[in-house]
Tab-separated table of C-alpha atoms in Angstrom:
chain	number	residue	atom	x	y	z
A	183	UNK	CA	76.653	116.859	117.036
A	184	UNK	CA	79.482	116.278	119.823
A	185	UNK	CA	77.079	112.498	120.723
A	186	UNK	CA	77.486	111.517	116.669
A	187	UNK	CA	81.295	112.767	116.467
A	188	UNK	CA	81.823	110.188	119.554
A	189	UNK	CA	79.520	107.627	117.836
A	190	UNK	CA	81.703	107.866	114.832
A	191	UNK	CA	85.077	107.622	116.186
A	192	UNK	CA	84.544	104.995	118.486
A	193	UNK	CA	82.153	101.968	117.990
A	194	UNK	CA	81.355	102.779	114.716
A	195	UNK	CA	85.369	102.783	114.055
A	196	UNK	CA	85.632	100.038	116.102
A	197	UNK	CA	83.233	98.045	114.470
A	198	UNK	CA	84.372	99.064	110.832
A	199	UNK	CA	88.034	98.490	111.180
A	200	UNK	CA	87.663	95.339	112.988
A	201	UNK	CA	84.759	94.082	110.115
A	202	UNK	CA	88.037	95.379	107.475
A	203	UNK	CA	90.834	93.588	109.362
A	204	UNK	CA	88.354	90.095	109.762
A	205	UNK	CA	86.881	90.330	106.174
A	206	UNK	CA	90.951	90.520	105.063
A	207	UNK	CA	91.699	87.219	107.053
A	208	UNK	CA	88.840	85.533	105.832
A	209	UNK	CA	89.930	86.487	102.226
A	210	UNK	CA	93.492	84.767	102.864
A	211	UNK	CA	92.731	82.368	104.885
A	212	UNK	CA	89.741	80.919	101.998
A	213	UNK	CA	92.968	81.520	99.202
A	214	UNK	CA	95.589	79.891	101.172
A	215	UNK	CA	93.569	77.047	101.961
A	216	UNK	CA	91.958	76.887	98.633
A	217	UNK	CA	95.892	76.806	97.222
A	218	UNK	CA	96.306	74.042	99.850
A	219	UNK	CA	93.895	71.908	98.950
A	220	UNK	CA	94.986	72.313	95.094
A	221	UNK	CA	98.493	71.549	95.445
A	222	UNK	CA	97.510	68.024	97.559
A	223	UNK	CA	95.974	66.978	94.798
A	224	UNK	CA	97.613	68.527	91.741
A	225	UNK	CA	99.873	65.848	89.681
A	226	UNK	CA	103.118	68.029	88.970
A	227	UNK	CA	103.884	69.909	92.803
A	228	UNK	CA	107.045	71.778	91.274
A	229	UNK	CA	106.249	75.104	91.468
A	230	UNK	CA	108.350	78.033	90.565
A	231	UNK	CA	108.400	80.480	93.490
A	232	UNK	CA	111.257	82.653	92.122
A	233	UNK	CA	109.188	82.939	89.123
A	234	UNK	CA	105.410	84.269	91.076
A	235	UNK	CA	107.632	86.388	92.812
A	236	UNK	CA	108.681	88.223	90.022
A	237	UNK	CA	105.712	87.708	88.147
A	238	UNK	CA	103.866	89.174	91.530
A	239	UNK	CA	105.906	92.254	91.502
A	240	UNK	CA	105.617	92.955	88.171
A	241	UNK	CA	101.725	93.003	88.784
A	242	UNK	CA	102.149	95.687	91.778
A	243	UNK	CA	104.470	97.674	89.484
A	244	UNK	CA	103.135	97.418	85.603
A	245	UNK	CA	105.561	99.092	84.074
A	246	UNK	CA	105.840	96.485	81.479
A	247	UNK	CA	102.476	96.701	80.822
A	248	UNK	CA	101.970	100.868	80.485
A	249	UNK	CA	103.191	101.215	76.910
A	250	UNK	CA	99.790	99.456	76.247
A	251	UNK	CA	97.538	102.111	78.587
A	252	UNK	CA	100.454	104.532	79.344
A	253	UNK	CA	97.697	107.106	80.653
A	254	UNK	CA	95.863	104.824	83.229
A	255	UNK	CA	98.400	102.716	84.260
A	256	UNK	CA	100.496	105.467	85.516
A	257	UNK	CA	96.972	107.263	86.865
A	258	UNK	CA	96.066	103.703	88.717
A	259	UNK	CA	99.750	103.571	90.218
A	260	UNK	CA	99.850	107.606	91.172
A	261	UNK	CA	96.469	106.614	93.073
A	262	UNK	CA	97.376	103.816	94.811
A	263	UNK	CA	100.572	105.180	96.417
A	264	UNK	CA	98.595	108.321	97.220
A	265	UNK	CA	95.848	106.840	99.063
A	266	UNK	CA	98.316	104.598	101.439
A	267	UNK	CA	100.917	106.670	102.010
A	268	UNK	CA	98.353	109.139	103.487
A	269	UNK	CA	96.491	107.735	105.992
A	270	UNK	CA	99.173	105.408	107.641
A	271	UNK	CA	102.338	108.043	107.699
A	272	UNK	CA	99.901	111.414	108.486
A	273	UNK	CA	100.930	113.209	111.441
A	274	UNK	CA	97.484	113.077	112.708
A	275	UNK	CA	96.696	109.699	112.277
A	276	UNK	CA	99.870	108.829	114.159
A	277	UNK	CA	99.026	110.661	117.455
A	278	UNK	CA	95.732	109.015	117.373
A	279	UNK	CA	97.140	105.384	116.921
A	280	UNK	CA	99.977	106.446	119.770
A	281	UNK	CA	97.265	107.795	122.383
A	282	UNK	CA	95.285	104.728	121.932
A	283	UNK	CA	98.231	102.161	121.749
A	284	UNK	CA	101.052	103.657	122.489
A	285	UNK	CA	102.844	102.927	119.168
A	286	UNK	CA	103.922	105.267	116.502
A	287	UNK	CA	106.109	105.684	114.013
A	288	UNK	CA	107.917	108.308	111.704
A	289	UNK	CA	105.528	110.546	110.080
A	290	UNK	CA	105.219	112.896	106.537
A	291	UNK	CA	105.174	116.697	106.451
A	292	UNK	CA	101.879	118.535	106.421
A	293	UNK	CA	103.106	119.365	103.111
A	294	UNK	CA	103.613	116.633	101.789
A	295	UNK	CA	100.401	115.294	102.879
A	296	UNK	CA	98.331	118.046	101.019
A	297	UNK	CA	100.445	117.575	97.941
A	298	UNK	CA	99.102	113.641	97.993
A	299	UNK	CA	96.143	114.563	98.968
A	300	UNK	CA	95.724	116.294	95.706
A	301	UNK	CA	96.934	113.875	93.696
A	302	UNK	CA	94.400	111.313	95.548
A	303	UNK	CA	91.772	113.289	94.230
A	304	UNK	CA	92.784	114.141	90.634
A	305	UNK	CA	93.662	110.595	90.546
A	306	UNK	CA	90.301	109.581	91.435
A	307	UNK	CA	88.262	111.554	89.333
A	308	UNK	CA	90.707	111.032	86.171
A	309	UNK	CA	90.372	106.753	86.978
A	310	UNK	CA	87.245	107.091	87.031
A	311	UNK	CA	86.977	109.412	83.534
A	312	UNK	CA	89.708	107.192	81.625
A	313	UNK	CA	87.479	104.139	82.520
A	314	UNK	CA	84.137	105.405	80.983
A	315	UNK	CA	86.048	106.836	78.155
A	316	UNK	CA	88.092	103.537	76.952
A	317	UNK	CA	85.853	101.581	74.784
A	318	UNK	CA	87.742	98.305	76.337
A	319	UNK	CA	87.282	98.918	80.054
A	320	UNK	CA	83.596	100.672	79.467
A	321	UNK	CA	82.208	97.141	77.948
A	322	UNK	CA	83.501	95.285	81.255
A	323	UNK	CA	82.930	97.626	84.220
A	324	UNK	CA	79.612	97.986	86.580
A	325	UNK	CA	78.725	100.766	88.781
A	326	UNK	CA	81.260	100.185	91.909
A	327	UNK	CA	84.224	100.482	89.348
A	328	UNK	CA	82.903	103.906	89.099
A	329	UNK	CA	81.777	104.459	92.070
A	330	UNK	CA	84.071	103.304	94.441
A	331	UNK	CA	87.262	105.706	93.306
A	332	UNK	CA	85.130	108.679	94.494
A	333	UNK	CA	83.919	107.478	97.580
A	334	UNK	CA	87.475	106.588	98.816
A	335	UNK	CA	89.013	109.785	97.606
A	336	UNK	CA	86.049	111.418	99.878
A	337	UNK	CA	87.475	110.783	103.095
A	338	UNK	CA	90.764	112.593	101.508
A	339	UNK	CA	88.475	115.352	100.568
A	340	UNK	CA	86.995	115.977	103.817
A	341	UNK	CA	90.494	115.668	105.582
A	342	UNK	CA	91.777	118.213	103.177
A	343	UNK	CA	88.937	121.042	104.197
A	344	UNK	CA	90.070	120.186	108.209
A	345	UNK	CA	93.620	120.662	107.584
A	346	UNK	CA	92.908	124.187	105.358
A	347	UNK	CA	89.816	125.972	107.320
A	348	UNK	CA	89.661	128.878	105.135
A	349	UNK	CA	88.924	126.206	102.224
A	350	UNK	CA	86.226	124.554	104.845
A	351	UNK	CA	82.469	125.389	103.474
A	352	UNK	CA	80.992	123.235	106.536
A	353	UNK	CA	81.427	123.828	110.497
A	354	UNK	CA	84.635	121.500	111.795
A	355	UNK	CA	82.139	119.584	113.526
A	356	UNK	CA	80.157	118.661	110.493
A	357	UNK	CA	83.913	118.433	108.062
A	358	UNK	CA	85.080	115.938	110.993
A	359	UNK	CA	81.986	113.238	111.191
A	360	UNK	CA	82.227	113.222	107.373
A	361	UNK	CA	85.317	112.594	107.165
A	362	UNK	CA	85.292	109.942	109.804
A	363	UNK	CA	82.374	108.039	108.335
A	364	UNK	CA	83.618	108.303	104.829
A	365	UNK	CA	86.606	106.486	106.074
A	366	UNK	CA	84.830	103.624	108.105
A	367	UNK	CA	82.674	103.318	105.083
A	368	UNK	CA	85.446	102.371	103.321
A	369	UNK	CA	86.714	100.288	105.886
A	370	UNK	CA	83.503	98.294	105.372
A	371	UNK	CA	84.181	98.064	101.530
A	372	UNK	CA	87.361	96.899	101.404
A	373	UNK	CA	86.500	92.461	102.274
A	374	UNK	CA	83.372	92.654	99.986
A	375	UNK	CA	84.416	95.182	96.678
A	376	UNK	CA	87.314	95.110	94.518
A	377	UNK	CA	88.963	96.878	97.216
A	378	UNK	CA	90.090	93.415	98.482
A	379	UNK	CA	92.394	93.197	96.163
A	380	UNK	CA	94.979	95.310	98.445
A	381	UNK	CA	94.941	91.925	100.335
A	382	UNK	CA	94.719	89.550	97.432
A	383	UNK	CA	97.127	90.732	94.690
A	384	UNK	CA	100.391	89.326	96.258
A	385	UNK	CA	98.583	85.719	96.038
A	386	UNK	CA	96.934	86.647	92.118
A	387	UNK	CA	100.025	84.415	90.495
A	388	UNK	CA	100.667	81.988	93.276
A	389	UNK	CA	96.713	80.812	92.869
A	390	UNK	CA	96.849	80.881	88.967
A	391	UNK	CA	100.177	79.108	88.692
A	392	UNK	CA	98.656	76.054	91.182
A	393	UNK	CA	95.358	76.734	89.049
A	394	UNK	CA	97.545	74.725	85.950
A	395	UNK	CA	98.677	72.432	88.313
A	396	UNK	CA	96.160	69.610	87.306
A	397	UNK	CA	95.351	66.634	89.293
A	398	UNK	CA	96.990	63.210	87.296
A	399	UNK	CA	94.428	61.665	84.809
A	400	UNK	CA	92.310	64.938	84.100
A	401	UNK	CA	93.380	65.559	80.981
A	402	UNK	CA	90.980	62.290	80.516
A	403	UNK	CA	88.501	64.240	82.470
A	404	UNK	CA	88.652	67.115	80.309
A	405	UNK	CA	88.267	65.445	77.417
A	406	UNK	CA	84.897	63.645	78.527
A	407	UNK	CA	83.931	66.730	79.169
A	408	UNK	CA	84.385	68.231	75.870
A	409	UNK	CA	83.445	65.276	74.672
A	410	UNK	CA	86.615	64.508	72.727
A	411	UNK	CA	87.956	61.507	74.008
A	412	UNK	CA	90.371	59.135	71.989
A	413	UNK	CA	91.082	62.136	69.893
A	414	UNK	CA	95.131	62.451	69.979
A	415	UNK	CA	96.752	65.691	71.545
């Protein structure tokens, strides 16, 4: 078990983190330049910035938008602080970053980390139960909008079990390669699920503000198109 434990944290961590951190780039990068190319060619280049920003924001923190979905709105936003403010600001975590770089930085209480820990979870499971129950989001989801909520709240599972012992069914050895490979696993999903979207969001308005943006003379195109040219606007 000791050979697979070393497996897991190192090339297999390696290779997962550096497959998350490339698949990110390659996201941008393909959106940026995508923007790019849209805004060389779009006839009206004023753009609000002031405007996306706030727009932007208001997309990482719906507030506006819970009085529709009160319930899952607040769930998704409980979730998503709970699952970053874990990993990065754990004690843990921290020494291991420090030992292998030499960087650290101020870390949360033990405490505090079970308490999000928790709330990962419950989180997780209740995303996943308001989804299949909502006739709305039922029609339009497929099997990794159910699926992938668990399987990043199980490396938050496993970690839970290490840090409590008494809770821990499994030998330590056997908690700790879980736990590890959960969490490269998800490494691996975040550039090709809907996980990318924790590298994509702060660009969501900026691409569908240039998206209106239209080249000169393609209203003309459009109405080819729809086959309703001459027609007055």
């Amino acid at each position: 078990m000791e050979a697979w434990l070393e497996w897991a944290r190192e090339p297999a961590f390696i290779c997962a983190f550096a497959f998350m951190i490339l698949g990110i780039i390659r996201h941008v990068v393909l959106t940026m330049w995508g923007v790019w190319r849209v805004m060389r060619r779009a006839g009206d280049k004023k753009i609000s910035y002031t405007q996306i920003l706030i727009t932007t924001l208001k997309w990482l923190f719906p507030f506006t938008k819970m009085k529709n979905r009160l319930a899952y709105s607040l769930t998704s936003v409980v979730f998503h602080v709970a699952i970053i403010i874990v990993p990065i600001f754990l004690g843990g975590h921290i020494a291991l970053w420090a030992r292998g770089l030499g960087v650290s930085w101020p870390a949360i209480s033990n405490s505090v980390a079970d308490i999000l820990t928790i709330i990962a979870l419950i989180t997780a499971v209740a995303l996943v139960i308001q989804r299949a129950s909502a006739r709305a989001t039922r029609a339009i989801s497929r099997l990794q909008d159910y699926v992938i909520p668990l399987v990043v709240a199980l490396p938050y599972a496993s970690g839970y079990l290490l840090m409590h012992p008494n809770l821990n069914p499994f030998k330590y050895e056997v908690a700790l390669f879980i736990h590890v490979m959960s969490a490269n696993l998800v490494f691996v999903l975040i550039p090709i699920t809907k996980l990318s979207h924790m590298a994509l969001v702060p660009s969501v308005q900026l691409v569908s503000e240039v998206a209106w943006h239209w080249p000169s003379h393609s209203g003309s195109k459009v109405g080819v198109a729809l086959e309703k040219e001459g027609e007055p606007i």
